[in-house]
Amino acid sequence: MDLKLKDKVVVVTGGGGAIGSAIAKSFAGEGAKVVVTGRTVATLEAIVNEVREAGGVAEAITCDVSQKESCEELVKKTVEKFGALDVLINNAGINGGPEYRKKIYDYDDALWDRIMGCDLNGVYYMSKYAVRQMRTQETKGNIINISSIAGVLPLRLQVGFTAAKAGVINMSKAMAIELADEGIRVNVICPGSIMFEGTRKLFYANKETADKMMDAIPMHRPGEPEDIGAATCFLASDVLASYITGDVMVIDGGWTSSIRTF
């Protein structure tokens, strides 16, 4: 099926990670022009080269989403390069390794600030400047924010990440209400356990921990980054999702629908 994403200009923040790169490749596969953004030039360029070698159109632009000036500049450079900004995927996010898993009275203040700066403020800044651009265009576009099941089902010892991701969900719903009559759709994706290097080290390196997690997931397996890529293309498509805004799509193998939590 033609999703009508060909030549759409798509910005993917956090494009250097496993989920971000899968999202970028999914859109490029549909013929979109993709801007992959993050803070590490070499990583971004490697992904862009993969997209181009597969026949896609992509550009790497560095950006620190925790800094509003950087976000504004990213939007400006995107429009200068491609003439528009049709789809924004706010995927950039940080959490912290096992050493940061602590109760609130021992939680690291610097980590809290970093998480809020990237995971919550970054969504706000990027959305603000993207919407300003989208409102000037004939085809208004849409925004897809990557939250987490932590925003739906609070996870132990992750108070900062949980708070930020819950904030992303309600911010997105508020934006959807505000922007609906201007033709801009806003939706949320909440991934569960997605298999990539970070989660492999965090959850799957230890067999006991991995077994507990698989037992908590009704499908008894992790998801793949490509599952998130496919979902973003679905939500961005006006062929399939033109009447969907303010939605929270949970992609977790049934985890949050189960009474068993990990």
PDB file of C-alpha atoms in Angstrom:
ATOM      1  CA  MET A   1       0.000   0.000   0.000  1.00  0.00           C
ATOM      2  CA  ASP A   2       1.191   3.488  -0.839  1.00  0.00           C
ATOM      3  CA  LEU A   3       1.259   5.459   2.415  1.00  0.00           C
ATOM      4  CA  LYS A   4       1.689   8.730   0.483  1.00  0.00           C
ATOM      5  CA  LEU A   5       4.876   9.579   2.358  1.00  0.00           C
ATOM      6  CA  LYS A   6       7.001  10.063  -0.739  1.00  0.00           C
ATOM      7  CA  ASP A   7       8.908  13.372  -0.645  1.00  0.00           C
ATOM      8  CA  LYS A   8       7.586  14.211   2.821  1.00  0.00           C
ATOM      9  CA  VAL A   9      10.266  15.902   4.916  1.00  0.00           C
ATOM     10  CA  VAL A  10      10.735  13.982   8.152  1.00  0.00           C
ATOM     11  CA  VAL A  11      12.920  15.017  11.107  1.00  0.00           C
ATOM     12  CA  VAL A  12      13.936  12.241  13.509  1.00  0.00           C
ATOM     13  CA  THR A  13      15.564  13.342  16.760  1.00  0.00           C
ATOM     14  CA  GLY A  14      17.738  10.811  18.524  1.00  0.00           C
ATOM     15  CA  GLY A  15      18.381   9.435  15.070  1.00  0.00           C
ATOM     16  CA  GLY A  16      21.670   7.857  16.031  1.00  0.00           C
ATOM     17  CA  GLY A  17      20.135   5.216  18.296  1.00  0.00           C
ATOM     18  CA  ALA A  18      18.602   1.885  17.394  1.00  0.00           C
ATOM     19  CA  ILE A  19      14.987   3.063  17.412  1.00  0.00           C
ATOM     20  CA  GLY A  20      15.775   6.407  15.774  1.00  0.00           C
ATOM     21  CA  SER A  21      17.725   4.817  12.943  1.00  0.00           C
ATOM     22  CA  ALA A  22      14.963   2.246  12.387  1.00  0.00           C
ATOM     23  CA  ILE A  23      12.427   5.073  12.166  1.00  0.00           C
ATOM     24  CA  ALA A  24      14.614   6.976   9.698  1.00  0.00           C
ATOM     25  CA  LYS A  25      15.074   3.906   7.509  1.00  0.00           C
ATOM     26  CA  SER A  26      11.348   3.132   7.586  1.00  0.00           C
ATOM     27  CA  PHE A  27      10.449   6.593   6.313  1.00  0.00           C
ATOM     28  CA  ALA A  28      13.237   6.550   3.734  1.00  0.00           C
ATOM     29  CA  GLY A  29      11.875   3.232   2.504  1.00  0.00           C
ATOM     30  CA  GLU A  30       8.553   4.976   1.875  1.00  0.00           C
ATOM     31  CA  GLY A  31      10.289   7.640  -0.201  1.00  0.00           C
ATOM     32  CA  ALA A  32      10.441  10.377   2.427  1.00  0.00           C
ATOM     33  CA  LYS A  33      13.306  12.845   2.758  1.00  0.00           C
ATOM     34  CA  VAL A  34      14.764  12.200   6.181  1.00  0.00           C
ATOM     35  CA  VAL A  35      16.751  14.479   8.474  1.00  0.00           C
ATOM     36  CA  VAL A  36      18.581  12.388  11.058  1.00  0.00           C
ATOM     37  CA  THR A  37      19.615  14.424  14.052  1.00  0.00           C
ATOM     38  CA  GLY A  38      21.557  13.900  17.254  1.00  0.00           C
ATOM     39  CA  ARG A  39      24.799  14.984  18.879  1.00  0.00           C
ATOM     40  CA  THR A  40      27.343  12.540  17.418  1.00  0.00           C
ATOM     41  CA  VAL A  41      28.271  13.412  13.844  1.00  0.00           C
ATOM     42  CA  ALA A  42      29.968  10.126  12.956  1.00  0.00           C
ATOM     43  CA  THR A  43      26.985   8.049  14.071  1.00  0.00           C
ATOM     44  CA  LEU A  44      24.523  10.204  12.152  1.00  0.00           C
ATOM     45  CA  GLU A  45      26.614  10.127   8.994  1.00  0.00           C
ATOM     46  CA  ALA A  46      26.865   6.337   9.151  1.00  0.00           C
ATOM     47  CA  ILE A  47      23.075   6.049   9.223  1.00  0.00           C
ATOM     48  CA  VAL A  48      22.663   8.590   6.440  1.00  0.00           C
ATOM     49  CA  ASN A  49      25.112   6.619   4.311  1.00  0.00           C
ATOM     50  CA  GLU A  50      23.084   3.445   4.885  1.00  0.00           C
ATOM     51  CA  VAL A  51      19.926   5.220   3.772  1.00  0.00           C
ATOM     52  CA  ARG A  52      21.583   6.659   0.689  1.00  0.00           C
ATOM     53  CA  GLU A  53      23.143   3.330  -0.276  1.00  0.00           C
ATOM     54  CA  ALA A  54      19.644   1.849  -0.191  1.00  0.00           C
ATOM     55  CA  GLY A  55      18.467   4.576  -2.573  1.00  0.00           C
ATOM     56  CA  GLY A  56      16.924   6.897  -0.012  1.00  0.00           C
ATOM     57  CA  VAL A  57      17.305  10.611   0.647  1.00  0.00           C
ATOM     58  CA  ALA A  58      18.764  11.632   3.996  1.00  0.00           C
ATOM     59  CA  GLU A  59      20.706  14.410   5.650  1.00  0.00           C
ATOM     60  CA  ALA A  60      22.535  14.532   8.988  1.00  0.00           C
ATOM     61  CA  ILE A  61      22.167  17.669  11.119  1.00  0.00           C
ATOM     62  CA  THR A  62      23.527  17.846  14.650  1.00  0.00           C
ATOM     63  CA  CYS A  63      21.254  19.096  17.412  1.00  0.00           C
ATOM     64  CA  ASP A  64      21.087  19.089  21.199  1.00  0.00           C
ATOM     65  CA  VAL A  65      17.345  19.002  21.860  1.00  0.00           C
ATOM     66  CA  SER A  66      17.809  20.173  25.441  1.00  0.00           C
ATOM     67  CA  GLN A  67      18.879  23.570  24.045  1.00  0.00           C
ATOM     68  CA  LYS A  68      16.102  25.622  22.465  1.00  0.00           C
ATOM     69  CA  GLU A  69      18.476  27.542  20.197  1.00  0.00           C
ATOM     70  CA  SER A  70      19.741  24.259  18.783  1.00  0.00           C
ATOM     71  CA  CYS A  71      16.172  23.096  18.117  1.00  0.00           C
ATOM     72  CA  GLU A  72      15.270  26.339  16.375  1.00  0.00           C
ATOM     73  CA  GLU A  73      18.398  26.072  14.233  1.00  0.00           C
ATOM     74  CA  LEU A  74      17.572  22.479  13.289  1.00  0.00           C
ATOM     75  CA  VAL A  75      14.169  23.485  11.967  1.00  0.00           C
ATOM     76  CA  LYS A  76      15.729  26.380  10.066  1.00  0.00           C
ATOM     77  CA  LYS A  77      18.388  24.165   8.455  1.00  0.00           C
ATOM     78  CA  THR A  78      15.808  21.523   7.548  1.00  0.00           C
ATOM     79  CA  VAL A  79      13.652  24.047   5.723  1.00  0.00           C
ATOM     80  CA  GLU A  80      16.677  25.565   4.005  1.00  0.00           C
ATOM     81  CA  LYS A  81      17.673  22.113   2.757  1.00  0.00           C
ATOM     82  CA  PHE A  82      14.303  20.622   1.811  1.00  0.00           C
ATOM     83  CA  GLY A  83      11.836  23.523   1.764  1.00  0.00           C
ATOM     84  CA  ALA A  84       9.446  22.191   4.398  1.00  0.00           C
ATOM     85  CA  LEU A  85       9.007  20.155   7.569  1.00  0.00           C
ATOM     86  CA  ASP A  86       6.128  17.702   7.288  1.00  0.00           C
ATOM     87  CA  VAL A  87       6.687  15.162  10.054  1.00  0.00           C
ATOM     88  CA  LEU A  88       8.521  15.540  13.359  1.00  0.00           C
ATOM     89  CA  ILE A  89       9.464  12.421  15.307  1.00  0.00           C
ATOM     90  CA  ASN A  90      10.538  13.395  18.827  1.00  0.00           C
ATOM     91  CA  ASN A  91      12.526  10.280  19.627  1.00  0.00           C
ATOM     92  CA  ALA A  92      15.546  11.640  21.538  1.00  0.00           C
ATOM     93  CA  GLY A  93      15.655  10.392  25.098  1.00  0.00           C
ATOM     94  CA  ILE A  94      17.943   9.304  27.911  1.00  0.00           C
ATOM     95  CA  ASN A  95      17.391   7.246  31.022  1.00  0.00           C
ATOM     96  CA  GLY A  96      20.540   6.101  32.776  1.00  0.00           C
ATOM     97  CA  GLY A  97      22.207   2.766  33.397  1.00  0.00           C
ATOM     98  CA  PRO A  98      21.677   0.301  36.260  1.00  0.00           C
ATOM     99  CA  GLU A  99      23.880   2.397  38.535  1.00  0.00           C
ATOM    100  CA  TYR A 100      21.181   5.086  38.474  1.00  0.00           C
ATOM    101  CA  ARG A 101      18.358   2.777  39.586  1.00  0.00           C
ATOM    102  CA  LYS A 102      17.724   4.311  43.002  1.00  0.00           C
ATOM    103  CA  LYS A 103      14.824   5.373  45.187  1.00  0.00           C
ATOM    104  CA  ILE A 104      13.892   9.036  45.136  1.00  0.00           C
ATOM    105  CA  TYR A 105      15.793   9.893  48.321  1.00  0.00           C
ATOM    106  CA  ASP A 106      19.025   8.712  46.681  1.00  0.00           C
ATOM    107  CA  TYR A 107      18.185   9.746  43.118  1.00  0.00           C
ATOM    108  CA  ASP A 108      20.873  11.675  41.259  1.00  0.00           C
ATOM    109  CA  ASP A 109      19.855  15.327  40.819  1.00  0.00           C
ATOM    110  CA  ALA A 110      22.118  15.822  37.816  1.00  0.00           C
ATOM    111  CA  LEU A 111      20.518  12.836  36.083  1.00  0.00           C
ATOM    112  CA  TRP A 112      17.059  14.253  36.823  1.00  0.00           C
ATOM    113  CA  ASP A 113      18.039  17.510  35.131  1.00  0.00           C
ATOM    114  CA  ARG A 114      19.533  15.699  32.116  1.00  0.00           C
ATOM    115  CA  ILE A 115      16.457  13.521  31.659  1.00  0.00           C
ATOM    116  CA  MET A 116      14.055  16.450  31.912  1.00  0.00           C
ATOM    117  CA  GLY A 117      16.215  18.505  29.571  1.00  0.00           C
ATOM    118  CA  CYS A 118      16.269  15.867  26.857  1.00  0.00           C
ATOM    119  CA  ASP A 119      13.136  13.753  27.302  1.00  0.00           C
ATOM    120  CA  LEU A 120      10.636  16.478  28.205  1.00  0.00           C
ATOM    121  CA  ASN A 121      12.057  19.905  27.370  1.00  0.00           C
ATOM    122  CA  GLY A 122      13.398  18.549  24.089  1.00  0.00           C
ATOM    123  CA  VAL A 123       9.908  17.520  22.997  1.00  0.00           C
ATOM    124  CA  TYR A 124       8.588  20.955  23.946  1.00  0.00           C
ATOM    125  CA  TYR A 125      11.305  22.917  22.135  1.00  0.00           C
ATOM    126  CA  MET A 126      11.269  20.808  18.978  1.00  0.00           C
ATOM    127  CA  SER A 127       7.480  20.813  18.776  1.00  0.00           C
ATOM    128  CA  LYS A 128       7.279  24.562  19.329  1.00  0.00           C
ATOM    129  CA  TYR A 129       9.587  25.449  16.457  1.00  0.00           C
ATOM    130  CA  ALA A 130       8.325  22.693  14.168  1.00  0.00           C
ATOM    131  CA  VAL A 131       4.717  23.827  14.604  1.00  0.00           C
ATOM    132  CA  ARG A 132       5.652  27.415  13.828  1.00  0.00           C
ATOM    133  CA  GLN A 133       6.994  26.158  10.508  1.00  0.00           C
ATOM    134  CA  MET A 134       4.132  23.726   9.826  1.00  0.00           C
ATOM    135  CA  ARG A 135       1.525  26.468  10.265  1.00  0.00           C
ATOM    136  CA  THR A 136       3.035  28.326   7.307  1.00  0.00           C
ATOM    137  CA  GLN A 137       2.686  25.343   4.976  1.00  0.00           C
ATOM    138  CA  GLU A 138      -0.272  24.314   2.840  1.00  0.00           C
ATOM    139  CA  THR A 139       0.085  20.727   4.066  1.00  0.00           C
ATOM    140  CA  LYS A 140       0.322  21.167   7.819  1.00  0.00           C
ATOM    141  CA  GLY A 141       1.988  17.921   8.860  1.00  0.00           C
ATOM    142  CA  ASN A 142       2.086  16.014  12.116  1.00  0.00           C
ATOM    143  CA  ILE A 143       4.133  15.186  15.185  1.00  0.00           C
ATOM    144  CA  ILE A 144       4.806  11.784  16.712  1.00  0.00           C
ATOM    145  CA  ASN A 145       6.323  11.730  20.178  1.00  0.00           C
ATOM    146  CA  ILE A 146       8.111   8.650  21.455  1.00  0.00           C
ATOM    147  CA  SER A 147       7.258   8.150  25.118  1.00  0.00           C
ATOM    148  CA  SER A 148       7.527   4.798  26.919  1.00  0.00           C
ATOM    149  CA  ILE A 149       5.418   2.326  28.832  1.00  0.00           C
ATOM    150  CA  ALA A 150       7.075   3.993  31.827  1.00  0.00           C
ATOM    151  CA  GLY A 151       4.767   6.912  31.107  1.00  0.00           C
ATOM    152  CA  VAL A 152       1.746   4.610  31.383  1.00  0.00           C
ATOM    153  CA  LEU A 153       2.890   2.126  34.018  1.00  0.00           C
ATOM    154  CA  PRO A 154       5.423   3.667  36.449  1.00  0.00           C
ATOM    155  CA  LEU A 155       8.596   1.628  36.794  1.00  0.00           C
ATOM    156  CA  ARG A 156      10.436   1.185  40.082  1.00  0.00           C
ATOM    157  CA  LEU A 157      13.672   3.116  40.674  1.00  0.00           C
ATOM    158  CA  GLN A 158      13.174   5.252  37.558  1.00  0.00           C
ATOM    159  CA  VAL A 159      11.380   8.291  38.939  1.00  0.00           C
ATOM    160  CA  GLY A 160      12.974  10.764  36.508  1.00  0.00           C
ATOM    161  CA  PHE A 161      12.380   8.725  33.358  1.00  0.00           C
ATOM    162  CA  THR A 162       8.842   7.825  34.455  1.00  0.00           C
ATOM    163  CA  ALA A 163       7.950  11.445  35.216  1.00  0.00           C
ATOM    164  CA  ALA A 164       9.364  12.738  31.932  1.00  0.00           C
ATOM    165  CA  LYS A 165       7.642  10.121  29.787  1.00  0.00           C
ATOM    166  CA  ALA A 166       4.300  10.664  31.524  1.00  0.00           C
ATOM    167  CA  GLY A 167       4.760  14.363  30.823  1.00  0.00           C
ATOM    168  CA  VAL A 168       5.336  13.637  27.139  1.00  0.00           C
ATOM    169  CA  ILE A 169       1.992  11.829  26.959  1.00  0.00           C
ATOM    170  CA  ASN A 170      -0.051  14.646  28.469  1.00  0.00           C
ATOM    171  CA  MET A 171       1.892  17.319  26.587  1.00  0.00           C
ATOM    172  CA  SER A 172       1.099  15.490  23.366  1.00  0.00           C
ATOM    173  CA  LYS A 173      -2.602  15.280  24.171  1.00  0.00           C
ATOM    174  CA  ALA A 174      -2.689  18.989  24.974  1.00  0.00           C
ATOM    175  CA  MET A 175      -0.923  19.766  21.699  1.00  0.00           C
ATOM    176  CA  ALA A 176      -3.346  17.542  19.789  1.00  0.00           C
ATOM    177  CA  ILE A 177      -6.305  19.477  21.174  1.00  0.00           C
ATOM    178  CA  GLU A 178      -4.704  22.859  20.486  1.00  0.00           C
ATOM    179  CA  LEU A 179      -3.608  22.068  16.939  1.00  0.00           C
ATOM    180  CA  ALA A 180      -6.453  19.909  15.610  1.00  0.00           C
ATOM    181  CA  ASP A 181      -8.316  22.805  14.023  1.00  0.00           C
ATOM    182  CA  GLU A 182      -5.097  23.896  12.309  1.00  0.00           C
ATOM    183  CA  GLY A 183      -4.667  20.547  10.588  1.00  0.00           C
ATOM    184  CA  ILE A 184      -1.693  19.344  12.638  1.00  0.00           C
ATOM    185  CA  ARG A 185      -1.977  15.889  14.180  1.00  0.00           C
ATOM    186  CA  VAL A 186      -0.068  14.869  17.322  1.00  0.00           C
ATOM    187  CA  ASN A 187       0.231  11.285  18.554  1.00  0.00           C
ATOM    188  CA  VAL A 188       2.314   9.263  20.991  1.00  0.00           C
ATOM    189  CA  ILE A 189       4.028   5.894  20.781  1.00  0.00           C
ATOM    190  CA  CYS A 190       4.922   4.084  24.006  1.00  0.00           C
ATOM    191  CA  PRO A 191       7.438   1.309  23.341  1.00  0.00           C
ATOM    192  CA  GLY A 192       7.828  -1.506  25.816  1.00  0.00           C
ATOM    193  CA  SER A 193      10.873  -3.745  25.853  1.00  0.00           C
ATOM    194  CA  ILE A 194      12.578  -3.201  22.501  1.00  0.00           C
ATOM    195  CA  MET A 195      15.685  -5.257  21.773  1.00  0.00           C
ATOM    196  CA  PHE A 196      18.838  -3.290  21.007  1.00  0.00           C
ATOM    197  CA  GLU A 197      22.278  -2.990  22.543  1.00  0.00           C
ATOM    198  CA  GLY A 198      21.206  -0.824  25.480  1.00  0.00           C
ATOM    199  CA  THR A 199      18.337  -3.055  26.606  1.00  0.00           C
ATOM    200  CA  ARG A 200      20.406  -6.162  25.927  1.00  0.00           C
ATOM    201  CA  LYS A 201      22.955  -4.987  28.487  1.00  0.00           C
ATOM    202  CA  LEU A 202      20.374  -3.653  30.918  1.00  0.00           C
ATOM    203  CA  PHE A 203      17.808  -6.450  30.963  1.00  0.00           C
ATOM    204  CA  TYR A 204      18.944  -9.455  28.973  1.00  0.00           C
ATOM    205  CA  ALA A 205      22.556  -9.991  30.033  1.00  0.00           C
ATOM    206  CA  ASN A 206      21.349 -11.669  33.221  1.00  0.00           C
ATOM    207  CA  LYS A 207      19.233 -14.782  32.567  1.00  0.00           C
ATOM    208  CA  GLU A 208      17.165 -14.429  35.727  1.00  0.00           C
ATOM    209  CA  THR A 209      16.284 -10.822  34.896  1.00  0.00           C
ATOM    210  CA  ALA A 210      15.536 -11.724  31.282  1.00  0.00           C
ATOM    211  CA  ASP A 211      13.282 -14.611  32.319  1.00  0.00           C
ATOM    212  CA  LYS A 212      11.328 -12.359  34.691  1.00  0.00           C
ATOM    213  CA  MET A 213      10.816  -9.803  31.951  1.00  0.00           C
ATOM    214  CA  MET A 214       9.714 -12.377  29.391  1.00  0.00           C
ATOM    215  CA  ASP A 215       7.271 -13.794  31.935  1.00  0.00           C
ATOM    216  CA  ALA A 216       5.781 -10.318  32.445  1.00  0.00           C
ATOM    217  CA  ILE A 217       5.229  -9.860  28.692  1.00  0.00           C
ATOM    218  CA  PRO A 218       2.254 -11.916  27.423  1.00  0.00           C
ATOM    219  CA  MET A 219       3.913 -12.405  24.028  1.00  0.00           C
ATOM    220  CA  HIS A 220       7.058 -13.659  25.822  1.00  0.00           C
ATOM    221  CA  ARG A 221       9.481 -11.832  23.566  1.00  0.00           C
ATOM    222  CA  PRO A 222      10.913  -8.341  23.122  1.00  0.00           C
ATOM    223  CA  GLY A 223       9.971  -6.072  20.254  1.00  0.00           C
ATOM    224  CA  GLU A 224      12.306  -4.863  17.532  1.00  0.00           C
ATOM    225  CA  PRO A 225      13.218  -1.270  16.569  1.00  0.00           C
ATOM    226  CA  GLU A 226      11.522  -1.893  13.219  1.00  0.00           C
ATOM    227  CA  ASP A 227       8.199  -2.330  15.048  1.00  0.00           C
ATOM    228  CA  ILE A 228       8.446   1.291  16.147  1.00  0.00           C
ATOM    229  CA  GLY A 229       9.532   2.393  12.672  1.00  0.00           C
ATOM    230  CA  ALA A 230       6.459   0.796  11.106  1.00  0.00           C
ATOM    231  CA  ALA A 231       4.151   2.396  13.677  1.00  0.00           C
ATOM    232  CA  THR A 232       5.523   5.890  13.062  1.00  0.00           C
ATOM    233  CA  CYS A 233       4.952   5.516   9.320  1.00  0.00           C
ATOM    234  CA  PHE A 234       1.382   4.398   9.994  1.00  0.00           C
ATOM    235  CA  LEU A 235       0.629   7.401  12.211  1.00  0.00           C
ATOM    236  CA  ALA A 236       2.308   9.814   9.788  1.00  0.00           C
ATOM    237  CA  SER A 237       0.275   8.553   6.831  1.00  0.00           C
ATOM    238  CA  ASP A 238      -2.786  10.610   5.962  1.00  0.00           C
ATOM    239  CA  VAL A 239      -3.986   7.596   3.988  1.00  0.00           C
ATOM    240  CA  LEU A 240      -4.221   5.406   7.090  1.00  0.00           C
ATOM    241  CA  ALA A 241      -4.331   7.775  10.061  1.00  0.00           C
ATOM    242  CA  SER A 242      -5.875  11.083   8.979  1.00  0.00           C
ATOM    243  CA  TYR A 243      -8.493  10.944  11.756  1.00  0.00           C
ATOM    244  CA  ILE A 244      -6.085   9.915  14.499  1.00  0.00           C
ATOM    245  CA  THR A 245      -4.804  12.594  16.848  1.00  0.00           C
ATOM    246  CA  GLY A 246      -4.184  12.622  20.582  1.00  0.00           C
ATOM    247  CA  ASP A 247      -3.745   8.853  20.520  1.00  0.00           C
ATOM    248  CA  VAL A 248      -1.352   6.881  22.720  1.00  0.00           C
ATOM    249  CA  MET A 249      -0.190   3.768  20.875  1.00  0.00           C
ATOM    250  CA  VAL A 250       1.363   1.227  23.223  1.00  0.00           C
ATOM    251  CA  ILE A 251       3.720  -1.253  21.551  1.00  0.00           C
ATOM    252  CA  ASP A 252       4.713  -3.656  24.304  1.00  0.00           C
ATOM    253  CA  GLY A 253       3.609  -7.202  23.519  1.00  0.00           C
ATOM    254  CA  GLY A 254       0.705  -6.814  25.936  1.00  0.00           C
ATOM    255  CA  TRP A 255       2.890  -5.901  28.915  1.00  0.00           C
ATOM    256  CA  THR A 256       0.809  -3.008  30.264  1.00  0.00           C
ATOM    257  CA  SER A 257      -2.426  -4.952  29.697  1.00  0.00           C
ATOM    258  CA  SER A 258      -1.203  -7.681  32.035  1.00  0.00           C
ATOM    259  CA  ILE A 259      -1.623  -7.564  35.804  1.00  0.00           C
ATOM    260  CA  ARG A 260       1.951  -8.825  36.093  1.00  0.00           C
ATOM    261  CA  THR A 261       4.532  -6.062  36.236  1.00  0.00           C
ATOM    262  CA  PHE A 262       8.309  -6.289  36.249  1.00  0.00           C
TER     263      PHE A 262
END
